[in-house]
């Protein structure tokens, strides 16, 4: 990982492989269940068969997050850069009617309904922002992104964009335009842009100390690029992360960052 190009490739490959590795264990919200699965596994990544309670796909395939990143990567490569019209078409082709994401049970699912007795479904899981994207596209809207969904999709798919545009003045603009295709909500956007800023540091400069601090400093500047109203909240959040860096993951997640 000596050069910017190697680290850019590493960011894409790393994010893709990590997504596939985690897929069989993601969305297991019952800690007891998760604990009992991983207790018997020396290496829980790429678990087989998948223990995902909502949907079953073959281990090794990407989740609905990795598939979005893949579509972005493919579009960037085919168009030699970000082309929003092309990206919209490819997103529709990956997630729309007739695809592995097209499932009657999934269609009926409302956010936060939880696992039903008839789950897991056989096939990929189409999540909230993608459902809104499809609806908006079919309604002929220009703004295809979900207005409400503020989940983590934005952050999970920035790698190909950062890899291509790292170090260029337009990087955040490209990330913002791409993210708005499926998520047009403040939180999703602010978190996605913050993730892109952090990843860009690692792509440009490799592993080094002080990356989070550098990004926080940048985000406090009045003349920063692509400002959002939530940037100061993101900075406070990052500070909390730094303050709790020495803590145990589960302890910190369930106490410091718990919304309950
Ligand atoms: C998924 O496939 C398995 C094996 O064919 C079957 O037993 C199960 O009922 C299917 N699940 C759904 C939700 O259709």
PDB file of C-alpha atoms and ligand atoms in Angstrom:
ATOM      1  CA  UNK A   1       0.000   0.000   0.000  1.00  0.00           C
ATOM      2  CA  UNK A   2       2.826   2.335  -0.872  1.00  0.00           C
ATOM      3  CA  UNK A   3       1.061   4.541  -3.388  1.00  0.00           C
ATOM      4  CA  UNK A   4      -2.189   6.482  -3.542  1.00  0.00           C
ATOM      5  CA  UNK A   5      -3.374   4.192  -6.355  1.00  0.00           C
ATOM      6  CA  UNK A   6      -2.706   1.050  -4.303  1.00  0.00           C
ATOM      7  CA  UNK A   7      -4.543   2.488  -1.315  1.00  0.00           C
ATOM      8  CA  UNK A   8      -7.447   3.545  -3.531  1.00  0.00           C
ATOM      9  CA  UNK A   9      -7.774  -0.016  -4.821  1.00  0.00           C
ATOM     10  CA  UNK A  10      -7.370  -1.276  -1.268  1.00  0.00           C
ATOM     11  CA  UNK A  11     -10.269   0.878  -0.109  1.00  0.00           C
ATOM     12  CA  UNK A  12     -12.595  -0.575  -2.731  1.00  0.00           C
ATOM     13  CA  UNK A  13     -11.493  -4.178  -2.317  1.00  0.00           C
ATOM     14  CA  UNK A  14     -11.427  -3.919   1.470  1.00  0.00           C
ATOM     15  CA  UNK A  15     -14.944  -2.496   1.652  1.00  0.00           C
ATOM     16  CA  UNK A  16     -16.280  -5.099  -0.776  1.00  0.00           C
ATOM     17  CA  UNK A  17     -14.696  -8.092   0.941  1.00  0.00           C
ATOM     18  CA  UNK A  18     -15.660  -6.824   4.406  1.00  0.00           C
ATOM     19  CA  UNK A  19     -19.266  -6.431   3.310  1.00  0.00           C
ATOM     20  CA  UNK A  20     -19.386 -10.010   2.028  1.00  0.00           C
ATOM     21  CA  UNK A  21     -17.601 -11.287   5.132  1.00  0.00           C
ATOM     22  CA  UNK A  22     -20.124  -9.639   7.466  1.00  0.00           C
ATOM     23  CA  UNK A  23     -23.234 -10.387   5.430  1.00  0.00           C
ATOM     24  CA  UNK A  24     -24.066 -13.744   7.095  1.00  0.00           C
ATOM     25  CA  UNK A  25     -24.011 -12.069  10.539  1.00  0.00           C
ATOM     26  CA  UNK A  26     -25.525  -8.670   9.914  1.00  0.00           C
ATOM     27  CA  UNK A  27     -28.914  -7.515  11.284  1.00  0.00           C
ATOM     28  CA  UNK A  28     -28.806 -10.007  14.155  1.00  0.00           C
ATOM     29  CA  UNK A  29     -30.189  -7.686  16.802  1.00  0.00           C
ATOM     30  CA  UNK A  30     -30.567 -10.294  19.543  1.00  0.00           C
ATOM     31  CA  UNK A  31     -27.222 -10.217  21.296  1.00  0.00           C
ATOM     32  CA  UNK A  32     -27.790 -13.646  22.823  1.00  0.00           C
ATOM     33  CA  UNK A  33     -28.262 -15.154  19.385  1.00  0.00           C
ATOM     34  CA  UNK A  34     -25.193 -13.414  18.041  1.00  0.00           C
ATOM     35  CA  UNK A  35     -23.121 -14.508  21.029  1.00  0.00           C
ATOM     36  CA  UNK A  36     -24.150 -18.136  20.676  1.00  0.00           C
ATOM     37  CA  UNK A  37     -23.240 -18.162  16.987  1.00  0.00           C
ATOM     38  CA  UNK A  38     -19.843 -16.557  17.327  1.00  0.00           C
ATOM     39  CA  UNK A  39     -18.947 -18.499  20.487  1.00  0.00           C
ATOM     40  CA  UNK A  40     -18.603 -21.668  18.425  1.00  0.00           C
ATOM     41  CA  UNK A  41     -16.784 -20.006  15.537  1.00  0.00           C
ATOM     42  CA  UNK A  42     -13.090 -19.402  15.558  1.00  0.00           C
ATOM     43  CA  UNK A  43     -13.466 -17.158  12.508  1.00  0.00           C
ATOM     44  CA  UNK A  44     -17.004 -15.763  12.261  1.00  0.00           C
ATOM     45  CA  UNK A  45     -16.428 -14.009   8.935  1.00  0.00           C
ATOM     46  CA  UNK A  46     -18.010 -15.568   5.811  1.00  0.00           C
ATOM     47  CA  UNK A  47     -20.202 -17.753   8.072  1.00  0.00           C
ATOM     48  CA  UNK A  48     -21.891 -20.665   6.377  1.00  0.00           C
ATOM     49  CA  UNK A  49     -24.799 -21.014   6.148  1.00  0.00           C
ATOM     50  CA  UNK A  50     -25.790 -17.416   6.645  1.00  0.00           C
ATOM     51  CA  UNK A  51     -27.387 -16.658  10.030  1.00  0.00           C
ATOM     52  CA  UNK A  52     -28.987 -13.460   8.816  1.00  0.00           C
ATOM     53  CA  UNK A  53     -32.549 -13.549  10.205  1.00  0.00           C
ATOM     54  CA  UNK A  54     -34.118 -11.438   7.445  1.00  0.00           C
ATOM     55  CA  UNK A  55     -32.808 -12.974   4.244  1.00  0.00           C
ATOM     56  CA  UNK A  56     -30.642 -15.781   2.886  1.00  0.00           C
ATOM     57  CA  UNK A  57     -28.178 -15.466   0.064  1.00  0.00           C
ATOM     58  CA  UNK A  58     -25.120 -17.514  -0.703  1.00  0.00           C
ATOM     59  CA  UNK A  59     -22.142 -16.752   1.498  1.00  0.00           C
ATOM     60  CA  UNK A  60     -19.624 -14.730  -0.459  1.00  0.00           C
ATOM     61  CA  UNK A  61     -22.178 -12.519  -2.112  1.00  0.00           C
ATOM     62  CA  UNK A  62     -22.538  -8.876  -1.166  1.00  0.00           C
ATOM     63  CA  UNK A  63     -25.307  -7.382   0.945  1.00  0.00           C
ATOM     64  CA  UNK A  64     -27.616  -4.605  -0.216  1.00  0.00           C
ATOM     65  CA  UNK A  65     -24.892  -2.187   0.936  1.00  0.00           C
ATOM     66  CA  UNK A  66     -22.065  -3.802  -0.999  1.00  0.00           C
ATOM     67  CA  UNK A  67     -24.255  -4.074  -4.071  1.00  0.00           C
ATOM     68  CA  UNK A  68     -24.843  -0.310  -4.030  1.00  0.00           C
ATOM     69  CA  UNK A  69     -21.095   0.307  -3.841  1.00  0.00           C
ATOM     70  CA  UNK A  70     -20.614  -2.132  -6.697  1.00  0.00           C
ATOM     71  CA  UNK A  71     -23.107  -0.276  -8.895  1.00  0.00           C
ATOM     72  CA  UNK A  72     -21.299   3.001  -8.188  1.00  0.00           C
ATOM     73  CA  UNK A  73     -17.953   1.403  -9.033  1.00  0.00           C
ATOM     74  CA  UNK A  74     -19.292  -0.063 -12.259  1.00  0.00           C
ATOM     75  CA  UNK A  75     -20.859   3.223 -13.324  1.00  0.00           C
ATOM     76  CA  UNK A  76     -17.707   5.217 -12.541  1.00  0.00           C
ATOM     77  CA  UNK A  77     -15.621   2.769 -14.561  1.00  0.00           C
ATOM     78  CA  UNK A  78     -17.970   2.598 -17.537  1.00  0.00           C
ATOM     79  CA  UNK A  79     -18.500   6.372 -17.704  1.00  0.00           C
ATOM     80  CA  UNK A  80     -14.949   7.350 -16.727  1.00  0.00           C
ATOM     81  CA  UNK A  81     -16.376   9.411 -13.886  1.00  0.00           C
ATOM     82  CA  UNK A  82     -19.622  10.207 -12.120  1.00  0.00           C
ATOM     83  CA  UNK A  83     -22.598  10.265 -14.465  1.00  0.00           C
ATOM     84  CA  UNK A  84     -25.800  10.636 -12.442  1.00  0.00           C
ATOM     85  CA  UNK A  85     -28.186   9.523 -15.202  1.00  0.00           C
ATOM     86  CA  UNK A  86     -26.151   6.364 -15.779  1.00  0.00           C
ATOM     87  CA  UNK A  87     -25.898   5.683 -12.048  1.00  0.00           C
ATOM     88  CA  UNK A  88     -29.674   5.953 -11.655  1.00  0.00           C
ATOM     89  CA  UNK A  89     -30.239   3.480 -14.475  1.00  0.00           C
ATOM     90  CA  UNK A  90     -27.763   0.993 -13.084  1.00  0.00           C
ATOM     91  CA  UNK A  91     -29.248   1.272  -9.590  1.00  0.00           C
ATOM     92  CA  UNK A  92     -32.668   0.544 -11.028  1.00  0.00           C
ATOM     93  CA  UNK A  93     -31.342  -2.455 -12.931  1.00  0.00           C
ATOM     94  CA  UNK A  94     -29.618  -3.886  -9.849  1.00  0.00           C
ATOM     95  CA  UNK A  95     -32.495  -3.429  -7.402  1.00  0.00           C
ATOM     96  CA  UNK A  96     -35.648  -3.038  -9.497  1.00  0.00           C
ATOM     97  CA  UNK A  97     -38.383  -5.376 -10.753  1.00  0.00           C
ATOM     98  CA  UNK A  98     -37.343  -8.865 -11.807  1.00  0.00           C
ATOM     99  CA  UNK A  99     -34.080  -8.827  -9.843  1.00  0.00           C
ATOM    100  CA  UNK A 100     -33.038 -10.959  -6.877  1.00  0.00           C
ATOM    101  CA  UNK A 101     -34.224  -8.016  -4.742  1.00  0.00           C
ATOM    102  CA  UNK A 102     -37.805  -8.333  -5.992  1.00  0.00           C
ATOM    103  CA  UNK A 103     -39.655 -10.280  -3.278  1.00  0.00           C
ATOM    104  CA  UNK A 104     -43.293 -10.140  -2.177  1.00  0.00           C
ATOM    105  CA  UNK A 105     -42.562 -10.492   1.556  1.00  0.00           C
ATOM    106  CA  UNK A 106     -39.877  -7.874   1.451  1.00  0.00           C
ATOM    107  CA  UNK A 107     -42.246  -5.556  -0.404  1.00  0.00           C
ATOM    108  CA  UNK A 108     -44.732  -5.664   2.483  1.00  0.00           C
ATOM    109  CA  UNK A 109     -42.092  -4.996   5.131  1.00  0.00           C
ATOM    110  CA  UNK A 110     -42.295  -1.665   6.954  1.00  0.00           C
ATOM    111  CA  UNK A 111     -39.162  -0.233   8.633  1.00  0.00           C
ATOM    112  CA  UNK A 112     -38.618  -1.474  12.216  1.00  0.00           C
ATOM    113  CA  UNK A 113     -41.202  -4.243  11.934  1.00  0.00           C
ATOM    114  CA  UNK A 114     -38.563  -6.764  12.858  1.00  0.00           C
ATOM    115  CA  UNK A 115     -38.129 -10.415  11.995  1.00  0.00           C
ATOM    116  CA  UNK A 116     -41.300 -12.300  11.037  1.00  0.00           C
ATOM    117  CA  UNK A 117     -41.963 -16.020  11.473  1.00  0.00           C
ATOM    118  CA  UNK A 118     -41.794 -16.618   7.732  1.00  0.00           C
ATOM    119  CA  UNK A 119     -38.306 -15.116   7.465  1.00  0.00           C
ATOM    120  CA  UNK A 120     -35.602 -15.460   6.253  1.00  0.00           C
ATOM    121  CA  UNK A 121     -36.738 -14.841   2.718  1.00  0.00           C
ATOM    122  CA  UNK A 122     -34.824 -16.595  -0.037  1.00  0.00           C
ATOM    123  CA  UNK A 123     -33.078 -13.838  -1.901  1.00  0.00           C
ATOM    124  CA  UNK A 124     -31.551 -10.431  -1.355  1.00  0.00           C
ATOM    125  CA  UNK A 125     -33.135  -7.841   0.936  1.00  0.00           C
ATOM    126  CA  UNK A 126     -34.238  -4.561  -0.574  1.00  0.00           C
ATOM    127  CA  UNK A 127     -33.956  -1.923   2.141  1.00  0.00           C
ATOM    128  CA  UNK A 128     -35.819   1.334   2.817  1.00  0.00           C
ATOM    129  CA  UNK A 129     -33.795   3.877   0.854  1.00  0.00           C
ATOM    130  CA  UNK A 130     -33.749   1.642  -2.220  1.00  0.00           C
ATOM    131  CA  UNK A 131     -37.512   1.156  -2.018  1.00  0.00           C
ATOM    132  CA  UNK A 132     -37.958   4.934  -1.991  1.00  0.00           C
ATOM    133  CA  UNK A 133     -35.472   5.322  -4.834  1.00  0.00           C
ATOM    134  CA  UNK A 134     -37.448   2.852  -6.971  1.00  0.00           C
ATOM    135  CA  UNK A 135     -40.740   4.574  -6.158  1.00  0.00           C
ATOM    136  CA  UNK A 136     -39.369   8.019  -6.989  1.00  0.00           C
ATOM    137  CA  UNK A 137     -37.829   6.758 -10.207  1.00  0.00           C
ATOM    138  CA  UNK A 138     -41.080   5.107 -11.278  1.00  0.00           C
ATOM    139  CA  UNK A 139     -42.942   8.345 -10.478  1.00  0.00           C
ATOM    140  CA  UNK A 140     -40.612  10.135 -12.874  1.00  0.00           C
ATOM    141  CA  UNK A 141     -39.074  12.380 -10.216  1.00  0.00           C
ATOM    142  CA  UNK A 142     -35.720  14.046 -10.770  1.00  0.00           C
ATOM    143  CA  UNK A 143     -34.845  13.827  -7.088  1.00  0.00           C
ATOM    144  CA  UNK A 144     -34.814  10.070  -6.699  1.00  0.00           C
ATOM    145  CA  UNK A 145     -33.302   9.909  -3.194  1.00  0.00           C
ATOM    146  CA  UNK A 146     -35.283   8.938  -0.113  1.00  0.00           C
ATOM    147  CA  UNK A 147     -36.301  11.995   1.913  1.00  0.00           C
ATOM    148  CA  UNK A 148     -36.757  10.065   5.152  1.00  0.00           C
ATOM    149  CA  UNK A 149     -34.244   7.288   5.244  1.00  0.00           C
ATOM    150  CA  UNK A 150     -31.196   8.196   7.310  1.00  0.00           C
ATOM    151  CA  UNK A 151     -29.581   4.792   7.692  1.00  0.00           C
ATOM    152  CA  UNK A 152     -25.971   3.899   7.115  1.00  0.00           C
ATOM    153  CA  UNK A 153     -26.100   3.216   3.353  1.00  0.00           C
ATOM    154  CA  UNK A 154     -24.445   6.529   2.582  1.00  0.00           C
ATOM    155  CA  UNK A 155     -21.343   5.725   4.562  1.00  0.00           C
ATOM    156  CA  UNK A 156     -21.048   2.159   3.260  1.00  0.00           C
ATOM    157  CA  UNK A 157     -20.753   3.043  -0.404  1.00  0.00           C
ATOM    158  CA  UNK A 158     -18.332   5.960  -0.584  1.00  0.00           C
ATOM    159  CA  UNK A 159     -15.175   3.902  -1.241  1.00  0.00           C
ATOM    160  CA  UNK A 160     -15.278   3.874  -5.076  1.00  0.00           C
ATOM    161  CA  UNK A 161     -16.020   7.615  -5.154  1.00  0.00           C
ATOM    162  CA  UNK A 162     -13.250   8.503  -2.745  1.00  0.00           C
ATOM    163  CA  UNK A 163     -10.865   6.151  -4.543  1.00  0.00           C
ATOM    164  CA  UNK A 164     -11.434   7.952  -7.824  1.00  0.00           C
ATOM    165  CA  UNK A 165     -11.614  11.543  -6.584  1.00  0.00           C
ATOM    166  CA  UNK A 166      -9.283  11.611  -3.539  1.00  0.00           C
ATOM    167  CA  UNK A 167      -7.225  14.782  -3.484  1.00  0.00           C
ATOM    168  CA  UNK A 168      -9.348  16.521  -6.108  1.00  0.00           C
ATOM    169  CA  UNK A 169     -11.296  19.661  -5.143  1.00  0.00           C
ATOM    170  CA  UNK A 170     -14.523  18.082  -6.464  1.00  0.00           C
ATOM    171  CA  UNK A 171     -14.343  14.975  -4.239  1.00  0.00           C
ATOM    172  CA  UNK A 172     -17.084  15.927  -1.768  1.00  0.00           C
ATOM    173  CA  UNK A 173     -19.300  17.319  -4.497  1.00  0.00           C
ATOM    174  CA  UNK A 174     -19.141  13.994  -6.343  1.00  0.00           C
ATOM    175  CA  UNK A 175     -19.860  12.079  -3.148  1.00  0.00           C
ATOM    176  CA  UNK A 176     -22.821  14.327  -2.342  1.00  0.00           C
ATOM    177  CA  UNK A 177     -24.299  14.027  -5.846  1.00  0.00           C
ATOM    178  CA  UNK A 178     -23.945  10.245  -5.815  1.00  0.00           C
ATOM    179  CA  UNK A 179     -25.384   9.832  -2.320  1.00  0.00           C
ATOM    180  CA  UNK A 180     -28.425  11.959  -3.128  1.00  0.00           C
ATOM    181  CA  UNK A 181     -29.426   9.492  -5.854  1.00  0.00           C
ATOM    182  CA  UNK A 182     -30.718   7.136  -3.157  1.00  0.00           C
ATOM    183  CA  UNK A 183     -30.671   9.184   0.068  1.00  0.00           C
ATOM    184  CA  UNK A 184     -31.741  12.791   0.119  1.00  0.00           C
ATOM    185  CA  UNK A 185     -31.804  13.153   3.902  1.00  0.00           C
ATOM    186  CA  UNK A 186     -29.600  15.386   6.055  1.00  0.00           C
ATOM    187  CA  UNK A 187     -28.251  12.754   8.424  1.00  0.00           C
ATOM    188  CA  UNK A 188     -27.409  10.225   5.724  1.00  0.00           C
ATOM    189  CA  UNK A 189     -25.653  12.886   3.710  1.00  0.00           C
ATOM    190  CA  UNK A 190     -23.701  14.406   6.612  1.00  0.00           C
ATOM    191  CA  UNK A 191     -22.542  10.980   7.793  1.00  0.00           C
ATOM    192  CA  UNK A 192     -21.620   9.922   4.260  1.00  0.00           C
ATOM    193  CA  UNK A 193     -19.597  13.063   3.636  1.00  0.00           C
ATOM    194  CA  UNK A 194     -17.837  12.704   6.987  1.00  0.00           C
ATOM    195  CA  UNK A 195     -16.926   9.110   6.126  1.00  0.00           C
ATOM    196  CA  UNK A 196     -15.611  10.257   2.755  1.00  0.00           C
ATOM    197  CA  UNK A 197     -13.423  12.908   4.415  1.00  0.00           C
ATOM    198  CA  UNK A 198     -11.909  10.317   6.739  1.00  0.00           C
ATOM    199  CA  UNK A 199     -11.346   7.718   4.035  1.00  0.00           C
ATOM    200  CA  UNK A 200      -9.755  10.307   1.753  1.00  0.00           C
ATOM    201  CA  UNK A 201      -7.086  10.974   4.378  1.00  0.00           C
ATOM    202  CA  UNK A 202      -6.136   7.296   4.472  1.00  0.00           C
ATOM    203  CA  UNK A 203      -6.144   6.978   0.682  1.00  0.00           C
ATOM    204  CA  UNK A 204      -3.934  10.046   0.257  1.00  0.00           C
ATOM    205  CA  UNK A 205      -1.544   9.584   3.161  1.00  0.00           C
ATOM    206  CA  UNK A 206      -1.764   5.968   4.331  1.00  0.00           C
ATOM    207  CA  UNK A 207      -1.978   4.860   7.907  1.00  0.00           C
ATOM    208  CA  UNK A 208      -1.117   7.663  10.286  1.00  0.00           C
ATOM    209  CA  UNK A 209      -2.163   9.263  13.534  1.00  0.00           C
ATOM    210  CA  UNK A 210      -4.437  12.227  13.877  1.00  0.00           C
ATOM    211  CA  UNK A 211      -6.737  11.566  10.918  1.00  0.00           C
ATOM    212  CA  UNK A 212      -9.937  12.087  12.896  1.00  0.00           C
ATOM    213  CA  UNK A 213      -8.539  15.269  14.439  1.00  0.00           C
ATOM    214  CA  UNK A 214      -7.575  16.586  10.997  1.00  0.00           C
ATOM    215  CA  UNK A 215     -11.053  15.912   9.653  1.00  0.00           C
ATOM    216  CA  UNK A 216     -12.686  17.555  12.687  1.00  0.00           C
ATOM    217  CA  UNK A 217     -10.554  20.643  12.197  1.00  0.00           C
ATOM    218  CA  UNK A 218     -11.518  20.789   8.536  1.00  0.00           C
ATOM    219  CA  UNK A 219     -15.197  20.436   9.368  1.00  0.00           C
ATOM    220  CA  UNK A 220     -15.079  23.363  11.788  1.00  0.00           C
ATOM    221  CA  UNK A 221     -13.875  25.751   9.089  1.00  0.00           C
ATOM    222  CA  UNK A 222     -16.547  28.205   7.950  1.00  0.00           C
ATOM    223  CA  UNK A 223     -15.292  27.959   4.357  1.00  0.00           C
ATOM    224  CA  UNK A 224     -15.202  24.134   4.236  1.00  0.00           C
ATOM    225  CA  UNK A 225     -16.433  22.377   1.138  1.00  0.00           C
ATOM    226  CA  UNK A 226     -19.930  20.910   0.956  1.00  0.00           C
ATOM    227  CA  UNK A 227     -21.054  22.143   4.368  1.00  0.00           C
ATOM    228  CA  UNK A 228     -24.154  20.638   5.960  1.00  0.00           C
ATOM    229  CA  UNK A 229     -26.187  21.867   8.948  1.00  0.00           C
ATOM    230  CA  UNK A 230     -25.166  18.725  10.814  1.00  0.00           C
ATOM    231  CA  UNK A 231     -21.392  19.101  10.514  1.00  0.00           C
ATOM    232  CA  UNK A 232     -20.954  20.347  14.058  1.00  0.00           C
ATOM    233  CA  UNK A 233     -22.995  17.420  15.325  1.00  0.00           C
ATOM    234  CA  UNK A 234     -20.712  15.117  13.333  1.00  0.00           C
ATOM    235  CA  UNK A 235     -17.672  16.781  14.907  1.00  0.00           C
ATOM    236  CA  UNK A 236     -19.102  16.253  18.405  1.00  0.00           C
ATOM    237  CA  UNK A 237     -19.795  12.668  17.505  1.00  0.00           C
ATOM    238  CA  UNK A 238     -16.230  12.129  16.323  1.00  0.00           C
ATOM    239  CA  UNK A 239     -14.957  13.672  19.550  1.00  0.00           C
ATOM    240  CA  UNK A 240     -17.041  11.150  21.484  1.00  0.00           C
ATOM    241  CA  UNK A 241     -15.474   8.383  19.434  1.00  0.00           C
ATOM    242  CA  UNK A 242     -11.989   9.660  20.257  1.00  0.00           C
ATOM    243  CA  UNK A 243     -12.850   9.990  23.943  1.00  0.00           C
ATOM    244  CA  UNK A 244     -13.950   6.361  24.062  1.00  0.00           C
ATOM    245  CA  UNK A 245     -11.263   4.819  21.913  1.00  0.00           C
ATOM    246  CA  UNK A 246      -9.840   2.807  24.791  1.00  0.00           C
ATOM    247  CA  UNK A 247     -13.204   1.319  25.781  1.00  0.00           C
ATOM    248  CA  UNK A 248     -14.642  -2.104  25.068  1.00  0.00           C
ATOM    249  CA  UNK A 249     -16.694  -2.045  21.876  1.00  0.00           C
ATOM    250  CA  UNK A 250     -19.883  -3.505  23.305  1.00  0.00           C
ATOM    251  CA  UNK A 251     -19.701  -1.434  26.472  1.00  0.00           C
ATOM    252  CA  UNK A 252     -19.213   1.803  24.543  1.00  0.00           C
ATOM    253  CA  UNK A 253     -21.906   1.018  21.984  1.00  0.00           C
ATOM    254  CA  UNK A 254     -24.522   0.143  24.580  1.00  0.00           C
ATOM    255  CA  UNK A 255     -23.769   2.998  26.963  1.00  0.00           C
ATOM    256  CA  UNK A 256     -22.198   5.997  25.239  1.00  0.00           C
ATOM    257  CA  UNK A 257     -23.853   5.621  21.840  1.00  0.00           C
ATOM    258  CA  UNK A 258     -27.130   3.985  22.792  1.00  0.00           C
ATOM    259  CA  UNK A 259     -30.220   5.937  21.776  1.00  0.00           C
ATOM    260  CA  UNK A 260     -32.491   4.047  24.167  1.00  0.00           C
TER     261      UNK A 260
HETATM  262  C1  LIG B   1     -36.577 -20.785   1.404  1.00  0.00           C
HETATM  263  O1  LIG B   1     -36.113 -21.998   0.850  1.00  0.00           O
HETATM  264  C2  LIG B   1     -36.110 -23.084   1.765  1.00  0.00           C
HETATM  265  C3  LIG B   1     -35.446 -24.274   1.090  1.00  0.00           C
HETATM  266  O2  LIG B   1     -35.980 -24.482  -0.178  1.00  0.00           O
HETATM  267  C4  LIG B   1     -37.531 -23.367   2.219  1.00  0.00           C
HETATM  268  O3  LIG B   1     -37.546 -24.410   3.161  1.00  0.00           O
HETATM  269  C5  LIG B   1     -38.114 -22.089   2.859  1.00  0.00           C
HETATM  270  O4  LIG B   1     -39.462 -22.282   3.192  1.00  0.00           O
HETATM  271  C6  LIG B   1     -38.010 -20.921   1.902  1.00  0.00           C
HETATM  272  N1  LIG B   1     -38.397 -19.698   2.622  1.00  0.00           N
HETATM  273  C7  LIG B   1     -39.294 -18.841   2.151  1.00  0.00           C
HETATM  274  C8  LIG B   1     -39.585 -17.662   3.007  1.00  0.00           C
HETATM  275  O5  LIG B   1     -39.848 -18.987   1.077  1.00  0.00           O
END
